[in-house]
Structures are given as C-alpha cells and as structure tokens.
Amino acid sequence: ANFNDPQSMLSLDSDVVFAVSNSAELTGDEQWFYSADVIERSPSQYLHFKVRVYNQLDTQVPVWFSISFPAIKRLTVTDGTKRWVTGDSLPFSSRPVNAPNYHFPSILPPSAYTEFSGTMTGEILRYSFSVATPEYYSNLYMKTLQRDMAFFGAMGLLTVLCTLGFIASRNLVFLSFASFIFTITFWFFRVFGYAFELLWPNTPSLNDISYAVSIYSVLITAFWVLFQTLARDNHEVYGAKPVKRFCAILPFMGILLWQSVGLDSALKLPVILFFPYILIAALVIFVEHKRGSDRAKWLAAAMLPLTFSTLVLTVIALFEVEVYLEPIATFMTGLVMTCLFMVALTANYMVKVVQRERDAQKEAAQLKSEQTFRLEALVKERTLALEQTNSALAVLASKDSLTELPNRRTLDLFVDDTFDKTIHDHEALAIALIDLDHFKSINDTFGHNVGDEVLKGIANILAPLNNEDQVAARYGGEEFAIAKRVTQPNGNQSSEAEEFAKQLEIVHCAINQLAIASIDDRKLGACIGWTLCKGSDDIVEAFRRADKALYLAKDKGRNLIIPAL
Ligand SMILES: Nc1nc2c(ncn2[C@@H]2O[C@H](COP(=O)(O)OP(=O)(O)OP(=O)(O)O)[C@@H](O)[C@H]2O)c(=O)[nH]1
C-alpha cells in the first residue's frame, strides 16, 4: 500500500495477508491468504498478519499503525524495529496509545517500505487495518468521544427520569425502563472501552465478566420491560410465566455453557437470543393487543427502531455481512429513538394518571359538597320539625287539657315574669281567685262529664280575657284565677284597678247567667276574692290575701266578690 497523504487515513484491508498457526512463531510453511474469512480458525489458534506500507513522500512521517475493534485477546505487533505486546487480556495501561482501538506509533522513513506484522488470538469478530498520522486519529476520536458522551448523557438522564418516575408513582413500569436503559448504557460503556479505561484499567480479568453481566442483564431487563408494560390489574400477560422461568434460569445456562463449551459461546448466547426475544415480543404484543391492551400498540411502536437496529447489528456482527451502514451508529440511533418513545409513553401514562387523580379529587370534592348540602338541608328540616314539636309541646305544657285555658304553670310564669322585670311604684299586679259554688253537687247529681262541661262553659267566659297584660287560667279543680298588670299613678286604687273590679263583676255576672241544658239550666254561682300586689309587696302574701277574701265570700253565703285591698 502506498502512503502519500498525511491528511487522510490509508486503509490496509485489501493489502494485508493472513496465515493461521498453532504457535506464536511462524515456521515458514504457512500458507498466506488475502482474506482471513476463508481460513478455518479456532479462537485459541494464532492469526498471523503482515502488510507492507510504502512511503511515497520524501520526508519521514510519524504514524500510528492501527487495528480497530478491540475483540482481540492478545496482540503482538512489530514494525521491524519495535515490538508491542497488548490485548484485552492485558492491562489497559500496557497499550502503546491510550485510545479505544489498538494503535502502534511508528515512523515511515522517506521513500521506503515499512513492514508491519504480528499475531492475534481471541474471538476477533471484525477487524480493520489502517495507517494515519496521530493527529488524524485524535481528531476522529474527538468526534467519537463527543458522540458517545452525548449518548451516555441522554441515556443517563433517561435512567434518572425513569427512576424518579418510579419513586413518584411506585409503578414498576418505570423501574423496568430505568433498569433496561441503565444496563444497555453500561453495556455500551463496556463495549466502547470506557469501562476498561476508567473503571478497571489494571484488571483485564473483569472484561469478560462485565460483558457477560451486562449483556445478560440487557436481555432479562428487555423481557421485564415487555411484560411490565403490558401488565394490567387482575390479568396475566400472555406467556409471562414461562418467560419468567426462562429468565430465572438464563444466568445458570450461561455459566453452564461457559464451563462446558467455553466463554465465547456463553457470551454469544444472549446476542443470539435477541432473535427469539423479538419474535416473542411480537407475539406477546399481538396477543395482548387482541385481548384489548391499549398499551400494546404503543409498545410495538416504541420497540420498532430498536428491533430494526438490533437486527442490523447482530446480523453484521454474527454473519459478517457487508452493509452500507455503520452498525454502532445505527444501533445507537435505534436505541435513542426507542428510549424517546418510551419516555413519550411514560409521559403519556403519567399525564393520564395525574388526570385520573385530579378527576377523582374533583369528584370527591363535588360529592363532599353535595353531601354537605344535603346534610345541611336535613339538619334544617330536622331543626324546623324539632322547633315545631317544641312549640307544640310548649303550647301543650302551657294549657289545661280540658278547658284549653292557660294552666297554673302559665299563670305562675306570668306572675314571675312580671316580678322579674322591675316593677315601678306606679305598677301593680291584680290577682283574682274564682271558685265555683257547690260544684261537687253538680258532679254528684249529673255526673263527672257534665261537671267537665260546666268547667268548659266557665272557660269560655274567661278565655277572651287573655292578652299580653292579663292571664285568665284554670288554677286547679273547679278553681280559676286571673292576673293582670295594672298601673296606679297616685299610689291609690287606679282607674285600671277599678276596671279590673268591673271586669270581675262582668265575669261573675256571666257565670250567674250561664245556662247549661244538661244541668237543667241550674244557676251557677261563684266566689271571687281579689287583691292588688304592688312592686314592693310579697306575691305569695298577695295570693294568700286573695284566697282569704275568697273564703270570706264562701263564709258570707257564697256567690260574692270580695276585694282584699
Ligand atoms: N267534673 C269535674 N269535677 C272536678 C274536676 N276537678 C275537681 N272536681 C270536683 O270538684 C269538686 C270540688 O268540691 P269541693 O272542694 O267540695 O267544692 P264545692 O262542692 O264547690 O263546694 P264549695 O266550694 O264549698 O261551694 C269535687 O267534687 C271534685 O271532684 C274536674 O276536672 N272535673
């Protein structure tokens, strides 16, 4: 190959020749081929290579001889003057140049050939030989580094978002997203060489383990995302049980394969399993869609870019197909798109949950206000009924049941009320006690019912006297009483007291004239004793006075009005 432009990279892939042997040393009998693909080789055998580069420039050029794709266990390279030994099984610090791929700093002498040769062992999935200046590669890595960091940043952010989503909602879908995005990001971190360089530069033994852990985790969390996204309450997702069992035994299958067949096969297993995963996912999504899952079609849409790019990557990696697509970039694009879809799904879900919660709160508040309204109405209704009952009871308690006149209690309250309010000197209470004459004989002669009728007749005379300032009540048995508030401006018997006396005469007259057929229109008589009780007087004493006057009337032959002033 001819080197003539320091600004670009010289690919050596079509010039390199290969041979396979069982030892690191060449015997000279080996057959050399222009393509390594045609040679049968096991990972433990040595793949030898050599290539000659002619520098067409008349100045010496410092270059890096480069072998890309770091899936090489052990690598020995020489440019004729220097010899390097490096590889994945050796510490990262033993690399001649601190960069993800293998670079060997050499100097191309002016107008001369330089032969690069060496051996490789390991799986060696893909490789590519080239020569360019260190500046060229450094610029290239700068761009790759920016791309990778943007990718890791985006994926890291998505992991954090999904984790926060889980903490906020306690919904396992978010946790499955977070685990899937995290494990796939870690897998990339490991595959791109950042893990060797930053996390365990001097512990190459971790490389295979970390690869195995990350790739198995990616597959298992991918299954988790599938089944968790489609999970519904009281509903078993199609195929969930066998897949769960399979995922539980998958790590043991890997260990078994590693111990029996070899590490390479154990590492290849999860990659191969992505094909059945895609088929299973398609089937489960289809069945769940038919069963009425509204998330199924969204999940299918979200998985499409990743599925396509995974297919491209695995087909290229396993079958070495020549496709005009940069596999890693394609996969990264697919992955980022899928994760974006997932975030959209997640956001959509969160909005729905929040909306549902808000609706529920609104409904609860409405229900509460309705209940409060109803309760208030009920309380009002009950209070009204209670007030009505109370006033009915108050009426009942204040009246005499037979005559419907105010009873003694009402009279007492009226008297107390009058005396509770300050009674001025010119104010007084007129009290009259009325007792029917020979009432017993009416009862005895005509019967108790007729006696009642007589009492009602008396009540009819007294009832119209009741007003704000006067109470005419049944005092007990055949006894009645009248109490009236009167004024007496000069301390003497006032005109109002005189009016009271006149009223008593009218009442007395009315009793005498009361004609009741059932007692054969027998004339009724009554004794009335009355008095005035001034503000400074004792009310009990006043009643006693009226009573005495009443008995005096009885003694004097009945049917008389006697004042006790
Ligand atoms: N029908 C009826 N009789 C009653 C009622 N309350 C009391 N009496 C009667 O009234 C009578 C009162 O009798 P007395 O106290 O001896 O009085 P009196 O017969 O009127 O005699 P004097 O008052 O001395 O003229 C008794 O026979 C009682 O049974 C009532 O509600 N209805």
XYZ file of C-alpha atoms and ligand atoms in Angstrom:
597
model
C 0.000 0.000 0.000
C 1.254 3.466 -0.815
C 1.203 6.248 1.766
C 1.140 9.706 0.147
C -1.370 11.893 2.056
C -0.777 12.746 5.746
C -4.267 14.351 5.903
C -6.172 11.110 5.352
C -6.230 7.526 6.532
C -4.719 4.762 4.435
C -6.804 1.569 4.666
C -4.675 -1.579 4.507
C -7.522 -4.140 4.464
C -7.012 -5.183 0.862
C -3.219 -5.482 1.291
C -2.946 -7.471 4.499
C -2.192 -11.189 4.181
C -3.143 -13.768 6.804
C -1.985 -17.176 7.957
C -3.044 -19.439 10.816
C -0.789 -21.473 13.087
C -0.900 -23.243 16.427
C 2.031 -21.300 17.901
C 3.100 -17.656 18.097
C 6.175 -18.414 15.994
C 5.988 -18.892 12.243
C 7.597 -21.997 10.818
C 7.765 -20.720 7.256
C 5.461 -23.460 5.964
C 2.291 -21.406 6.459
C 0.019 -20.589 3.602
C -0.808 -16.828 3.289
C -4.237 -15.573 2.219
C -5.560 -12.091 1.294
C -8.724 -12.642 3.379
C -8.865 -14.141 6.841
C -12.503 -15.133 6.285
C -11.538 -18.056 4.090
C -9.320 -19.538 6.807
C -10.690 -22.042 9.333
C -9.549 -20.982 12.788
C -10.473 -21.625 16.416
C -10.241 -18.729 18.931
C -7.199 -20.375 20.556
C -5.197 -20.506 17.300
C -2.905 -17.685 16.170
C -3.907 -15.491 13.271
C -0.750 -14.020 11.712
C -0.822 -10.947 9.542
C 1.642 -8.844 7.592
C 1.434 -5.788 5.386
C 3.972 -3.532 3.652
C 3.471 0.243 3.517
C 5.487 2.338 1.057
C 6.009 5.997 1.981
C 5.875 7.916 -1.317
C 6.791 11.192 0.381
C 10.399 12.335 0.586
C 10.078 13.135 4.316
C 9.683 10.786 7.214
C 6.133 10.645 8.639
C 5.205 9.706 12.214
C 2.155 7.430 12.001
C 0.019 5.095 14.054
C -0.380 1.589 12.652
C -3.961 0.823 13.677
C -6.121 -2.271 14.236
C -9.738 -1.422 15.029
C -12.339 -3.341 17.011
C -10.931 -4.427 20.320
C -12.244 -8.025 20.460
C -8.715 -9.380 20.433
C -7.470 -11.284 23.472
C -3.753 -10.969 22.781
C -1.931 -8.995 20.150
C 1.738 -8.848 19.143
C 2.840 -6.252 16.580
C 6.182 -5.195 15.120
C 7.250 -2.625 12.554
C 10.669 -4.205 12.181
C 12.325 -2.031 14.833
C 9.877 -2.017 17.722
C 7.713 -4.796 19.141
C 4.499 -4.358 21.190
C 2.510 -6.875 23.159
C -1.038 -5.868 24.188
C -4.683 -7.096 24.054
C -7.915 -7.343 26.041
C -6.388 -9.840 28.462
C -3.607 -7.391 29.395
C -3.977 -4.192 31.476
C -5.244 -1.190 29.566
C -2.083 0.686 30.640
C 0.025 -1.721 28.557
C -1.413 -0.293 25.330
C 1.079 1.758 23.349
C -1.507 4.537 22.806
C -4.302 5.424 25.237
C -7.201 5.079 22.769
C -10.141 2.660 22.345
C -8.658 0.801 19.353
C -5.149 -0.614 19.056
C -2.584 1.917 17.815
C 1.176 1.432 17.420
C 3.311 4.587 16.992
C 5.824 4.147 14.193
C 7.780 6.286 11.714
C 7.547 5.768 7.975
C 11.030 6.549 6.515
C 11.051 8.669 3.304
C 10.597 6.733 0.042
C 10.920 3.343 1.743
C 8.910 0.277 2.761
C 7.865 -0.478 6.339
C 6.532 -3.934 7.105
C 4.010 -4.314 9.936
C 3.371 -7.837 11.129
C 2.108 -9.673 14.150
C -0.303 -12.228 15.632
C -3.755 -12.083 17.167
C -5.688 -14.521 19.337
C -9.260 -14.459 20.597
C -12.718 -14.313 19.057
C -11.791 -11.454 16.648
C -15.244 -10.767 15.251
C -14.193 -7.922 12.993
C -11.020 -6.007 12.456
C -9.665 -3.404 10.137
C -6.057 -2.320 9.427
C -5.044 1.230 8.634
C -2.267 3.802 8.853
C -2.630 7.551 9.518
C -0.992 10.347 11.456
C -1.683 10.633 15.222
C -3.435 13.987 14.551
C -5.839 12.275 12.171
C -6.844 9.624 14.721
C -7.018 12.143 17.573
C -9.488 14.279 15.589
C -11.503 11.172 14.797
C -11.654 10.183 18.476
C -12.673 13.671 19.462
C -15.809 13.310 17.334
C -16.460 9.790 18.588
C -15.973 10.948 22.166
C -18.496 13.763 21.694
C -20.993 11.342 20.150
C -20.515 8.826 22.957
C -20.762 11.387 25.727
C -23.958 12.836 24.239
C -25.321 9.291 24.097
C -24.312 8.434 27.681
C -25.655 11.784 28.898
C -29.023 11.226 27.226
C -29.256 7.646 28.477
C -28.160 8.649 31.975
C -30.809 11.356 32.059
C -33.470 8.897 30.905
C -32.391 6.455 33.624
C -32.710 9.181 36.268
C -36.088 10.321 34.869
C -37.484 6.792 34.897
C -36.144 6.188 38.418
C -37.807 9.412 39.602
C -40.979 8.295 37.806
C -40.863 5.068 39.790
C -40.225 6.847 43.111
C -43.119 9.238 42.411
C -45.649 6.679 41.183
C -44.413 3.352 42.620
C -45.269 1.908 39.224
C -42.870 -0.898 38.243
C -43.016 0.051 34.547
C -40.731 2.990 35.340
C -38.330 0.759 37.241
C -38.170 -1.718 34.345
C -37.452 1.163 31.919
C -34.772 2.510 34.250
C -33.084 -0.921 34.568
C -33.206 -1.587 30.845
C -31.795 1.837 29.914
C -29.131 1.555 32.607
C -27.958 -1.952 31.658
C -27.849 -1.176 27.946
C -25.908 2.039 28.667
C -23.466 0.092 30.805
C -23.101 -2.491 28.064
C -22.136 0.272 25.635
C -19.780 1.748 28.222
C -18.067 -1.616 28.426
C -18.033 -2.359 24.678
C -16.702 1.090 23.713
C -13.757 0.553 26.069
C -14.579 3.338 28.568
C -15.045 0.800 31.344
C -11.531 -0.681 30.820
C -10.041 2.760 30.630
C -11.870 4.406 33.543
C -13.233 1.735 35.871
C -10.725 -1.111 35.850
C -7.651 -0.124 33.750
C -5.433 -2.682 35.510
C -7.929 -5.513 35.964
C -8.442 -7.034 32.493
C -9.985 -10.134 34.099
C -13.130 -8.055 34.657
C -13.654 -7.523 30.941
C -15.354 -10.820 30.139
C -17.299 -10.873 33.410
C -18.596 -7.323 32.923
C -19.525 -8.094 29.340
C -21.407 -11.231 30.402
C -23.217 -9.478 33.256
C -24.223 -6.519 31.088
C -25.406 -8.491 28.040
C -27.409 -10.991 30.132
C -28.910 -8.093 32.105
C -29.879 -6.301 28.906
C -31.791 -9.368 27.698
C -33.507 -10.005 31.044
C -34.493 -6.345 31.567
C -35.761 -6.222 27.967
C -38.150 -9.075 28.871
C -39.083 -7.218 32.067
C -39.958 -4.049 30.129
C -42.093 -6.130 27.745
C -44.156 -7.852 30.433
C -44.286 -4.954 32.901
C -45.521 -2.507 30.267
C -48.344 -4.863 29.314
C -49.226 -5.778 32.921
C -52.794 -4.992 33.927
C -54.703 -5.464 37.184
C -56.081 -8.995 37.640
C -54.752 -10.052 34.276
C -51.935 -12.475 33.453
C -49.905 -11.261 30.466
C -49.677 -13.901 27.736
C -46.531 -16.006 28.170
C -45.425 -14.259 31.375
C -44.938 -17.425 33.422
C -42.667 -19.450 31.076
C -40.621 -16.364 30.206
C -40.148 -15.535 33.905
C -38.914 -19.084 34.489
C -36.628 -18.879 31.475
C -35.147 -15.558 32.683
C -34.537 -17.087 36.112
C -32.503 -19.984 34.684
C -30.777 -17.956 31.930
C -27.756 -16.911 34.062
C -27.232 -20.560 35.088
C -27.436 -21.624 31.455
C -24.703 -19.073 30.683
C -22.464 -20.375 33.467
C -23.057 -23.958 32.307
C -22.201 -23.058 28.731
C -19.067 -21.192 29.846
C -17.851 -24.191 31.872
C -18.697 -26.834 29.288
C -18.248 -25.286 25.812
C -16.328 -22.080 26.517
C -16.635 -18.412 27.342
C -17.101 -17.294 23.716
C -20.250 -19.400 23.336
C -21.558 -18.192 26.726
C -21.073 -14.587 25.613
C -22.684 -15.233 22.231
C -25.831 -16.828 23.741
C -27.683 -13.642 24.805
C -26.826 -11.973 21.490
C -28.348 -14.921 19.627
C -31.319 -14.880 21.996
C -32.278 -11.386 20.810
C -33.806 -13.027 17.720
C -36.247 -15.178 19.703
C -36.787 -12.175 22.012
C -38.025 -10.115 19.082
C -40.322 -12.954 17.949
C -41.663 -13.500 21.500
C -42.173 -9.743 21.975
C -44.050 -9.525 18.664
C -46.263 -12.486 19.618
C -46.978 -11.240 23.170
C -47.750 -7.714 21.943
C -50.030 -9.125 19.221
C -51.949 -11.366 21.655
C -52.261 -8.601 24.265
C -53.452 -6.189 21.589
C -56.154 -8.710 20.619
C -57.072 -9.041 24.289
C -57.716 -5.311 24.400
C -54.500 -3.861 25.839
C -54.307 -0.199 24.841
C -50.590 -0.072 25.620
C -49.659 -2.909 23.239
C -49.600 -0.857 20.061
C -47.584 1.901 21.733
C -45.030 -0.615 22.955
C -44.801 -2.110 19.475
C -44.168 1.343 18.006
C -41.561 2.072 20.694
C -39.731 -1.190 20.073
C -39.614 -0.889 16.303
C -36.455 1.282 15.945
C -34.525 -0.781 18.495
C -35.646 -4.039 16.911
C -34.569 -2.927 13.484
C -31.197 -1.612 14.630
C -30.570 -4.704 16.801
C -31.246 -6.878 13.797
C -28.785 -4.872 11.726
C -26.126 -5.008 14.427
C -26.447 -8.713 15.202
C -26.625 -9.705 11.540
C -23.490 -7.692 10.825
C -21.691 -8.995 13.932
C -22.589 -12.663 13.562
C -22.671 -13.192 9.825
C -20.124 -10.583 8.737
C -22.458 -9.195 6.105
C -21.176 -6.197 4.171
C -23.821 -3.488 4.597
C -23.525 0.204 3.885
C -24.496 1.098 7.452
C -22.294 1.965 10.388
C -23.528 -0.725 12.811
C -22.824 1.029 16.102
C -24.284 4.348 14.984
C -27.362 2.557 13.626
C -27.850 0.730 16.895
C -27.342 3.891 18.940
C -29.875 5.764 16.839
C -32.394 2.924 17.212
C -31.795 2.782 20.924
C -32.162 6.511 21.470
C -35.365 6.521 19.394
C -36.807 3.611 21.352
C -35.936 5.282 24.643
C -37.517 8.533 23.451
C -40.664 6.605 22.552
C -40.541 5.029 25.996
C -40.288 8.467 27.594
C -43.232 9.599 25.461
C -45.167 6.532 26.627
C -44.144 7.214 30.198
C -45.076 10.877 29.977
C -48.417 9.952 28.408
C -49.013 7.455 31.181
C -48.055 9.966 33.877
C -50.355 12.620 32.416
C -53.200 10.069 32.393
C -52.513 9.069 35.993
C -52.368 12.707 37.126
C -55.549 13.490 35.172
C -57.321 10.494 36.677
C -56.232 11.550 40.161
C -57.386 15.131 39.563
C -60.740 13.903 38.244
C -61.134 11.647 41.264
C -60.301 14.546 43.590
C -62.798 16.776 41.784
C -65.472 14.093 42.014
C -64.733 13.563 45.697
C -64.915 17.311 46.353
C -68.207 17.542 44.441
C -69.599 14.558 46.313
C -68.498 16.120 49.576
C -70.135 19.453 48.819
C -73.316 17.662 47.688
C -73.298 15.624 50.888
C -72.681 18.750 52.965
C -75.551 20.488 51.170
C -77.851 17.521 51.739
C -76.744 17.276 55.349
C -77.362 20.973 55.908
C -80.830 20.671 54.345
C -81.554 17.657 56.545
C -80.333 19.492 59.652
C -82.553 22.483 58.727
C -85.536 20.201 58.143
C -84.975 18.384 61.433
C -84.402 21.637 63.313
C -87.672 23.009 61.927
C -89.517 19.831 62.882
C -87.936 19.986 66.311
C -88.903 23.631 66.723
C -92.460 22.809 65.668
C -92.579 19.910 68.112
C -91.094 22.126 70.816
C -93.627 24.873 70.253
C -96.444 22.279 70.150
C -95.093 20.841 73.389
C -94.781 24.332 74.849
C -98.434 25.010 73.949
C -99.424 21.668 75.460
C -97.395 22.366 78.583
C -98.860 25.824 78.968
C -102.556 24.886 78.564
C -105.060 22.986 80.552
C -106.105 19.966 78.547
C -109.786 20.080 79.494
C -110.643 23.752 79.152
C -107.738 24.869 76.922
C -107.291 27.826 79.235
C -103.741 28.688 80.348
C -102.827 26.362 83.223
C -101.473 27.194 86.637
C -97.886 26.916 85.417
C -98.510 29.592 82.782
C -100.085 31.826 85.358
C -97.109 31.338 87.710
C -94.680 32.136 84.869
C -96.663 35.279 84.027
C -96.545 36.374 87.638
C -92.805 35.575 87.951
C -92.085 37.332 84.677
C -93.909 40.423 85.836
C -91.925 40.456 89.062
C -88.585 39.674 87.322
C -88.935 42.882 85.333
C -88.543 45.804 87.670
C -91.983 46.788 88.780
C -92.180 50.533 89.270
C -94.079 52.026 92.190
C -96.942 53.021 89.963
C -97.252 49.485 88.597
C -99.058 46.532 90.226
C -100.475 43.091 89.627
C -104.191 42.491 90.173
C -104.952 38.937 91.270
C -108.383 37.290 91.423
C -109.241 33.737 92.514
C -112.589 32.285 91.375
C -114.166 29.186 92.898
C -117.447 27.685 91.702
C -120.086 27.160 94.371
C -121.354 23.681 95.140
C -119.634 22.176 92.208
C -119.376 18.838 93.970
C -123.133 18.558 93.942
C -123.187 19.101 90.168
C -120.721 16.255 89.774
C -122.642 14.111 92.191
C -126.017 14.906 90.618
C -125.219 14.971 86.898
C -122.004 13.084 86.674
C -118.382 13.973 86.132
C -118.797 14.528 82.372
C -121.415 17.152 82.964
C -119.127 18.722 85.560
C -116.488 18.913 82.810
C -118.977 20.607 80.525
C -119.651 23.241 83.198
C -115.928 23.849 83.606
C -115.659 24.327 79.811
C -118.536 26.804 79.955
C -116.700 28.843 82.595
C -113.562 28.639 80.430
C -115.497 30.103 77.504
C -116.244 33.146 79.661
C -112.635 33.543 80.805
C -110.774 32.730 77.558
C -111.386 36.121 75.830
C -109.712 37.901 78.774
C -106.274 36.575 77.858
C -103.885 39.125 76.346
C -100.336 40.495 76.773
C -101.128 42.055 80.135
C -103.604 39.543 81.535
C -103.815 35.784 82.089
C -107.083 34.035 82.949
C -106.184 30.467 83.916
C -107.595 27.294 85.335
C -105.971 27.274 88.763
C -106.902 23.691 89.656
C -110.139 21.637 90.041
C -113.073 23.983 89.875
C -110.885 26.984 90.762
C -109.853 29.699 88.282
C -107.530 32.710 88.575
C -106.978 35.993 86.777
C -103.745 38.029 86.954
C -103.468 41.430 85.290
C -100.748 44.074 85.111
C -102.224 47.437 86.115
C -100.899 50.966 86.709
C -101.720 53.134 89.739
C -100.267 56.644 89.274
C -101.135 58.075 92.709
C -100.432 55.069 94.837
C -104.206 54.728 95.311
C -106.615 52.427 93.551
C -106.213 53.367 89.976
C -108.763 53.528 87.277
C -107.237 50.365 85.847
C -107.861 48.565 89.172
C -111.388 49.808 89.028
C -111.643 48.445 85.527
C -110.352 45.129 86.882
C -113.072 45.144 89.532
C -115.659 45.915 86.865
C -114.307 43.099 84.720
C -114.697 40.735 87.683
C -118.268 41.790 88.077
C -118.894 41.118 84.402
C -117.284 37.699 84.740
C -119.330 36.990 87.883
C -122.491 38.077 86.145
C -121.650 35.903 83.122
C -121.178 32.894 85.410
C -124.510 33.528 87.070
C -126.158 33.783 83.674
C -124.503 30.747 82.182
C -127.225 28.406 81.025
C -126.286 24.794 80.564
C -129.026 22.445 79.436
C -127.513 19.297 80.919
C -127.803 20.760 84.460
C -131.352 21.800 83.761
C -130.249 25.442 83.434
C -129.419 25.421 87.106
C -127.984 28.773 88.175
C -124.251 28.717 88.778
C -122.644 30.730 91.491
C -119.012 31.598 92.151
C -116.972 33.257 94.872
C -114.274 35.732 93.834
C -111.555 37.062 96.094
C -109.184 39.599 94.669
C -106.319 41.870 95.604
C -103.576 44.139 94.265
C -99.886 43.287 94.582
C -97.576 46.321 94.336
C -93.895 46.223 93.321
C -92.711 46.150 96.937
C -95.302 43.551 98.099
C -94.788 39.824 98.601
C -96.569 37.925 95.847
C -97.186 34.835 97.991
C -98.769 37.046 100.591
C -100.933 38.642 97.895
C -102.242 35.237 96.794
C -102.956 34.341 100.390
C -104.909 37.608 100.706
C -106.998 36.803 97.642
C -107.595 33.311 98.966
C -108.724 34.640 102.307
C -111.144 37.025 100.566
C -112.428 34.029 98.600
C -113.096 32.037 101.756
C -114.678 35.067 103.320
C -117.085 35.112 100.356
C -117.824 31.405 100.937
C -118.440 32.113 104.588
C -120.709 35.055 103.860
C -123.068 32.816 101.897
C -121.321 32.350 98.532
C -121.737 33.930 95.076
C -119.928 37.108 96.187
C -116.976 39.223 95.041
C -114.772 40.357 97.913
C -111.727 42.546 97.436
C -108.748 42.402 99.839
C -107.077 45.771 99.363
N -116.169 17.156 86.688
C -115.034 17.554 87.279
N -115.018 17.685 88.622
C -113.867 18.124 89.225
C -112.714 18.397 88.488
N -111.775 18.821 89.377
C -112.332 18.816 90.615
N -113.599 18.410 90.522
C -114.529 18.285 91.566
O -114.859 19.473 92.168
C -115.349 19.264 93.438
C -114.896 20.257 94.401
O -115.591 20.118 95.560
P -115.446 20.994 96.804
O -113.947 21.289 97.017
O -116.093 20.276 97.950
O -116.175 22.319 96.475
P -117.706 22.661 96.204
O -118.504 21.437 96.050
O -117.751 23.562 95.013
O -118.094 23.391 97.480
P -117.765 24.829 97.777
O -116.586 25.272 97.019
O -117.589 24.880 99.213
O -119.000 25.624 97.316
C -115.004 17.838 93.817
O -116.144 17.023 93.839
C -114.071 17.404 92.689
O -114.198 16.017 92.391
C -112.756 18.189 87.100
O -111.808 18.376 86.387
N -113.966 17.786 86.555
